[in-house]
Amino acid sequence: MERFDALYKKIEDFVKERDWRKFHTPCNLSKSICLEAAELLECFQWDNDNFNLEDLKDELADVFIYCIQMSQVLNLDILEVASKKMDKNALKYPVEKAKSSSTKYDKL
């Protein structure tokens, strides 16, 4: 938790020092998350197994950072939001039905 809090503050300070908060609307951050997720996917564009791990780490970090920024702008506890979503996922994908299956919850 301590490491997350330090990262959270580091991101917050980075944005504040550059006076970028005015650009970080929920809509703009949503776009940025999608764009960075596409760049993450690009790491696998031509080969599912042989990818540049350093590029992948950078793109994954960008997605994560933008998600944290979205939670900051909307004043959400991202850890609580993620935990509640995992609780919902557990109900949608009960182990006895979903284990070893990639079937969507409404088709289980």
JSON list of C-alpha atoms in Angstrom, two decimals:
[
{"chain": "A", "resi": 1, "resn": "MET", "atom": "CA", "xyz": [0.00, 0.00, 0.00]},
{"chain": "A", "resi": 2, "resn": "GLU", "atom": "CA", "xyz": [2.87, 2.31, 0.79]},
{"chain": "A", "resi": 3, "resn": "ARG", "atom": "CA", "xyz": [4.31, 1.86, -2.72]},
{"chain": "A", "resi": 4, "resn": "PHE", "atom": "CA", "xyz": [0.94, 2.64, -4.30]},
{"chain": "A", "resi": 5, "resn": "ASP", "atom": "CA", "xyz": [0.52, 5.77, -2.19]},
{"chain": "A", "resi": 6, "resn": "ALA", "atom": "CA", "xyz": [4.00, 6.95, -3.21]},
{"chain": "A", "resi": 7, "resn": "LEU", "atom": "CA", "xyz": [3.22, 6.36, -6.90]},
{"chain": "A", "resi": 8, "resn": "TYR", "atom": "CA", "xyz": [-0.15, 8.08, -6.56]},
{"chain": "A", "resi": 9, "resn": "LYS", "atom": "CA", "xyz": [1.56, 11.17, -5.09]},
{"chain": "A", "resi": 10, "resn": "LYS", "atom": "CA", "xyz": [4.34, 11.07, -7.70]},
{"chain": "A", "resi": 11, "resn": "ILE", "atom": "CA", "xyz": [1.75, 11.14, -10.50]},
{"chain": "A", "resi": 12, "resn": "GLU", "atom": "CA", "xyz": [-0.23, 13.88, -8.77]},
{"chain": "A", "resi": 13, "resn": "ASP", "atom": "CA", "xyz": [2.91, 16.02, -8.27]},
{"chain": "A", "resi": 14, "resn": "PHE", "atom": "CA", "xyz": [4.06, 15.45, -11.86]},
{"chain": "A", "resi": 15, "resn": "VAL", "atom": "CA", "xyz": [0.75, 16.73, -13.24]},
{"chain": "A", "resi": 16, "resn": "LYS", "atom": "CA", "xyz": [0.58, 19.64, -10.79]},
{"chain": "A", "resi": 17, "resn": "GLU", "atom": "CA", "xyz": [4.14, 20.82, -11.52]},
{"chain": "A", "resi": 18, "resn": "ARG", "atom": "CA", "xyz": [3.32, 21.01, -15.23]},
{"chain": "A", "resi": 19, "resn": "ASP", "atom": "CA", "xyz": [-0.13, 22.55, -14.74]},
{"chain": "A", "resi": 20, "resn": "TRP", "atom": "CA", "xyz": [-1.70, 19.79, -16.82]},
{"chain": "A", "resi": 21, "resn": "ARG", "atom": "CA", "xyz": [-4.76, 19.11, -14.68]},
{"chain": "A", "resi": 22, "resn": "LYS", "atom": "CA", "xyz": [-6.82, 21.45, -16.90]},
{"chain": "A", "resi": 23, "resn": "PHE", "atom": "CA", "xyz": [-6.24, 19.05, -19.81]},
{"chain": "A", "resi": 24, "resn": "HIS", "atom": "CA", "xyz": [-7.13, 15.96, -17.80]},
{"chain": "A", "resi": 25, "resn": "THR", "atom": "CA", "xyz": [-10.86, 15.83, -18.31]},
{"chain": "A", "resi": 26, "resn": "PRO", "atom": "CA", "xyz": [-12.50, 12.43, -17.96]},
{"chain": "A", "resi": 27, "resn": "CYS", "atom": "CA", "xyz": [-13.08, 12.42, -21.73]},
{"chain": "A", "resi": 28, "resn": "ASN", "atom": "CA", "xyz": [-9.44, 13.25, -22.55]},
{"chain": "A", "resi": 29, "resn": "LEU", "atom": "CA", "xyz": [-8.16, 10.68, -20.08]},
{"chain": "A", "resi": 30, "resn": "SER", "atom": "CA", "xyz": [-10.50, 8.03, -21.51]},
{"chain": "A", "resi": 31, "resn": "LYS", "atom": "CA", "xyz": [-9.09, 8.75, -24.96]},
{"chain": "A", "resi": 32, "resn": "SER", "atom": "CA", "xyz": [-5.55, 8.55, -23.62]},
{"chain": "A", "resi": 33, "resn": "ILE", "atom": "CA", "xyz": [-6.25, 5.21, -21.93]},
{"chain": "A", "resi": 34, "resn": "CYS", "atom": "CA", "xyz": [-7.57, 3.81, -25.21]},
{"chain": "A", "resi": 35, "resn": "LEU", "atom": "CA", "xyz": [-4.63, 5.15, -27.21]},
{"chain": "A", "resi": 36, "resn": "GLU", "atom": "CA", "xyz": [-2.09, 3.73, -24.78]},
{"chain": "A", "resi": 37, "resn": "ALA", "atom": "CA", "xyz": [-3.95, 0.40, -24.67]},
{"chain": "A", "resi": 38, "resn": "ALA", "atom": "CA", "xyz": [-3.68, 0.28, -28.47]},
{"chain": "A", "resi": 39, "resn": "GLU", "atom": "CA", "xyz": [0.07, 0.90, -28.17]},
{"chain": "A", "resi": 40, "resn": "LEU", "atom": "CA", "xyz": [0.24, -1.96, -25.66]},
{"chain": "A", "resi": 41, "resn": "LEU", "atom": "CA", "xyz": [-1.55, -4.20, -28.15]},
{"chain": "A", "resi": 42, "resn": "GLU", "atom": "CA", "xyz": [0.85, -3.06, -30.85]},
{"chain": "A", "resi": 43, "resn": "CYS", "atom": "CA", "xyz": [3.63, -4.86, -28.96]},
{"chain": "A", "resi": 44, "resn": "PHE", "atom": "CA", "xyz": [2.00, -8.11, -30.17]},
{"chain": "A", "resi": 45, "resn": "GLN", "atom": "CA", "xyz": [1.06, -6.93, -33.67]},
{"chain": "A", "resi": 46, "resn": "TRP", "atom": "CA", "xyz": [3.09, -9.43, -35.66]},
{"chain": "A", "resi": 47, "resn": "ASP", "atom": "CA", "xyz": [4.15, -11.99, -33.10]},
{"chain": "A", "resi": 48, "resn": "ASN", "atom": "CA", "xyz": [2.31, -13.19, -30.01]},
{"chain": "A", "resi": 49, "resn": "ASP", "atom": "CA", "xyz": [5.39, -14.71, -28.39]},
{"chain": "A", "resi": 50, "resn": "ASN", "atom": "CA", "xyz": [8.37, -12.56, -29.37]},
{"chain": "A", "resi": 51, "resn": "PHE", "atom": "CA", "xyz": [7.80, -9.02, -28.14]},
{"chain": "A", "resi": 52, "resn": "ASN", "atom": "CA", "xyz": [10.00, -6.29, -26.72]},
{"chain": "A", "resi": 53, "resn": "LEU", "atom": "CA", "xyz": [9.50, -6.50, -22.96]},
{"chain": "A", "resi": 54, "resn": "GLU", "atom": "CA", "xyz": [10.80, -2.97, -22.36]},
{"chain": "A", "resi": 55, "resn": "ASP", "atom": "CA", "xyz": [8.28, -1.51, -24.83]},
{"chain": "A", "resi": 56, "resn": "LEU", "atom": "CA", "xyz": [5.53, -3.58, -23.24]},
{"chain": "A", "resi": 57, "resn": "LYS", "atom": "CA", "xyz": [6.43, -2.33, -19.74]},
{"chain": "A", "resi": 58, "resn": "ASP", "atom": "CA", "xyz": [6.34, 1.29, -20.93]},
{"chain": "A", "resi": 59, "resn": "GLU", "atom": "CA", "xyz": [2.94, 0.92, -22.57]},
{"chain": "A", "resi": 60, "resn": "LEU", "atom": "CA", "xyz": [1.48, -0.99, -19.62]},
{"chain": "A", "resi": 61, "resn": "ALA", "atom": "CA", "xyz": [2.74, 1.74, -17.30]},
{"chain": "A", "resi": 62, "resn": "ASP", "atom": "CA", "xyz": [1.16, 4.43, -19.48]},
{"chain": "A", "resi": 63, "resn": "VAL", "atom": "CA", "xyz": [-2.23, 2.71, -19.29]},
{"chain": "A", "resi": 64, "resn": "PHE", "atom": "CA", "xyz": [-1.91, 2.29, -15.52]},
{"chain": "A", "resi": 65, "resn": "ILE", "atom": "CA", "xyz": [-0.83, 5.92, -14.99]},
{"chain": "A", "resi": 66, "resn": "TYR", "atom": "CA", "xyz": [-3.74, 7.27, -17.03]},
{"chain": "A", "resi": 67, "resn": "CYS", "atom": "CA", "xyz": [-6.14, 5.07, -15.05]},
{"chain": "A", "resi": 68, "resn": "ILE", "atom": "CA", "xyz": [-4.76, 6.49, -11.82]},
{"chain": "A", "resi": 69, "resn": "GLN", "atom": "CA", "xyz": [-5.09, 10.00, -13.21]},
{"chain": "A", "resi": 70, "resn": "MET", "atom": "CA", "xyz": [-8.72, 9.30, -14.10]},
{"chain": "A", "resi": 71, "resn": "SER", "atom": "CA", "xyz": [-9.37, 8.19, -10.53]},
{"chain": "A", "resi": 72, "resn": "GLN", "atom": "CA", "xyz": [-7.70, 11.36, -9.24]},
{"chain": "A", "resi": 73, "resn": "VAL", "atom": "CA", "xyz": [-9.80, 13.64, -11.46]},
{"chain": "A", "resi": 74, "resn": "LEU", "atom": "CA", "xyz": [-13.02, 11.86, -10.46]},
{"chain": "A", "resi": 75, "resn": "ASN", "atom": "CA", "xyz": [-11.95, 11.62, -6.81]},
{"chain": "A", "resi": 76, "resn": "LEU", "atom": "CA", "xyz": [-12.33, 7.85, -6.77]},
{"chain": "A", "resi": 77, "resn": "ASP", "atom": "CA", "xyz": [-10.44, 5.35, -4.64]},
{"chain": "A", "resi": 78, "resn": "ILE", "atom": "CA", "xyz": [-9.14, 3.22, -7.50]},
{"chain": "A", "resi": 79, "resn": "LEU", "atom": "CA", "xyz": [-8.22, 0.35, -5.18]},
{"chain": "A", "resi": 80, "resn": "GLU", "atom": "CA", "xyz": [-11.76, 0.26, -3.78]},
{"chain": "A", "resi": 81, "resn": "VAL", "atom": "CA", "xyz": [-13.25, 0.51, -7.28]},
{"chain": "A", "resi": 82, "resn": "ALA", "atom": "CA", "xyz": [-11.06, -2.38, -8.51]},
{"chain": "A", "resi": 83, "resn": "SER", "atom": "CA", "xyz": [-11.84, -4.48, -5.44]},
{"chain": "A", "resi": 84, "resn": "LYS", "atom": "CA", "xyz": [-15.60, -4.02, -5.89]},
{"chain": "A", "resi": 85, "resn": "LYS", "atom": "CA", "xyz": [-15.28, -4.93, -9.56]},
{"chain": "A", "resi": 86, "resn": "MET", "atom": "CA", "xyz": [-13.43, -8.12, -8.60]},
{"chain": "A", "resi": 87, "resn": "ASP", "atom": "CA", "xyz": [-16.33, -8.97, -6.27]},
{"chain": "A", "resi": 88, "resn": "LYS", "atom": "CA", "xyz": [-18.75, -8.51, -9.20]},
{"chain": "A", "resi": 89, "resn": "ASN", "atom": "CA", "xyz": [-16.48, -10.63, -11.42]},
{"chain": "A", "resi": 90, "resn": "ALA", "atom": "CA", "xyz": [-16.50, -13.42, -8.84]},
{"chain": "A", "resi": 91, "resn": "LEU", "atom": "CA", "xyz": [-20.31, -13.48, -9.02]},
{"chain": "A", "resi": 92, "resn": "LYS", "atom": "CA", "xyz": [-20.36, -13.38, -12.83]},
{"chain": "A", "resi": 93, "resn": "TYR", "atom": "CA", "xyz": [-17.68, -16.05, -13.15]},
{"chain": "A", "resi": 94, "resn": "PRO", "atom": "CA", "xyz": [-18.18, -18.62, -10.37]},
{"chain": "A", "resi": 95, "resn": "VAL", "atom": "CA", "xyz": [-15.28, -21.06, -10.17]},
{"chain": "A", "resi": 96, "resn": "GLU", "atom": "CA", "xyz": [-17.49, -24.11, -10.70]},
{"chain": "A", "resi": 97, "resn": "LYS", "atom": "CA", "xyz": [-18.66, -22.74, -14.07]},
{"chain": "A", "resi": 98, "resn": "ALA", "atom": "CA", "xyz": [-15.73, -20.66, -15.27]},
{"chain": "A", "resi": 99, "resn": "LYS", "atom": "CA", "xyz": [-12.67, -22.72, -14.33]},
{"chain": "A", "resi": 100, "resn": "SER", "atom": "CA", "xyz": [-10.50, -23.43, -17.39]},
{"chain": "A", "resi": 101, "resn": "SER", "atom": "CA", "xyz": [-13.03, -21.73, -19.65]},
{"chain": "A", "resi": 102, "resn": "SER", "atom": "CA", "xyz": [-12.75, -18.51, -21.64]},
{"chain": "A", "resi": 103, "resn": "THR", "atom": "CA", "xyz": [-16.51, -18.38, -22.25]},
{"chain": "A", "resi": 104, "resn": "LYS", "atom": "CA", "xyz": [-18.19, -15.06, -21.53]},
{"chain": "A", "resi": 105, "resn": "TYR", "atom": "CA", "xyz": [-20.24, -15.01, -18.30]},
{"chain": "A", "resi": 106, "resn": "ASP", "atom": "CA", "xyz": [-23.60, -14.82, -20.08]},
{"chain": "A", "resi": 107, "resn": "LYS", "atom": "CA", "xyz": [-22.81, -18.02, -21.98]},
{"chain": "A", "resi": 108, "resn": "LEU", "atom": "CA", "xyz": [-21.62, -20.13, -19.03]}
]
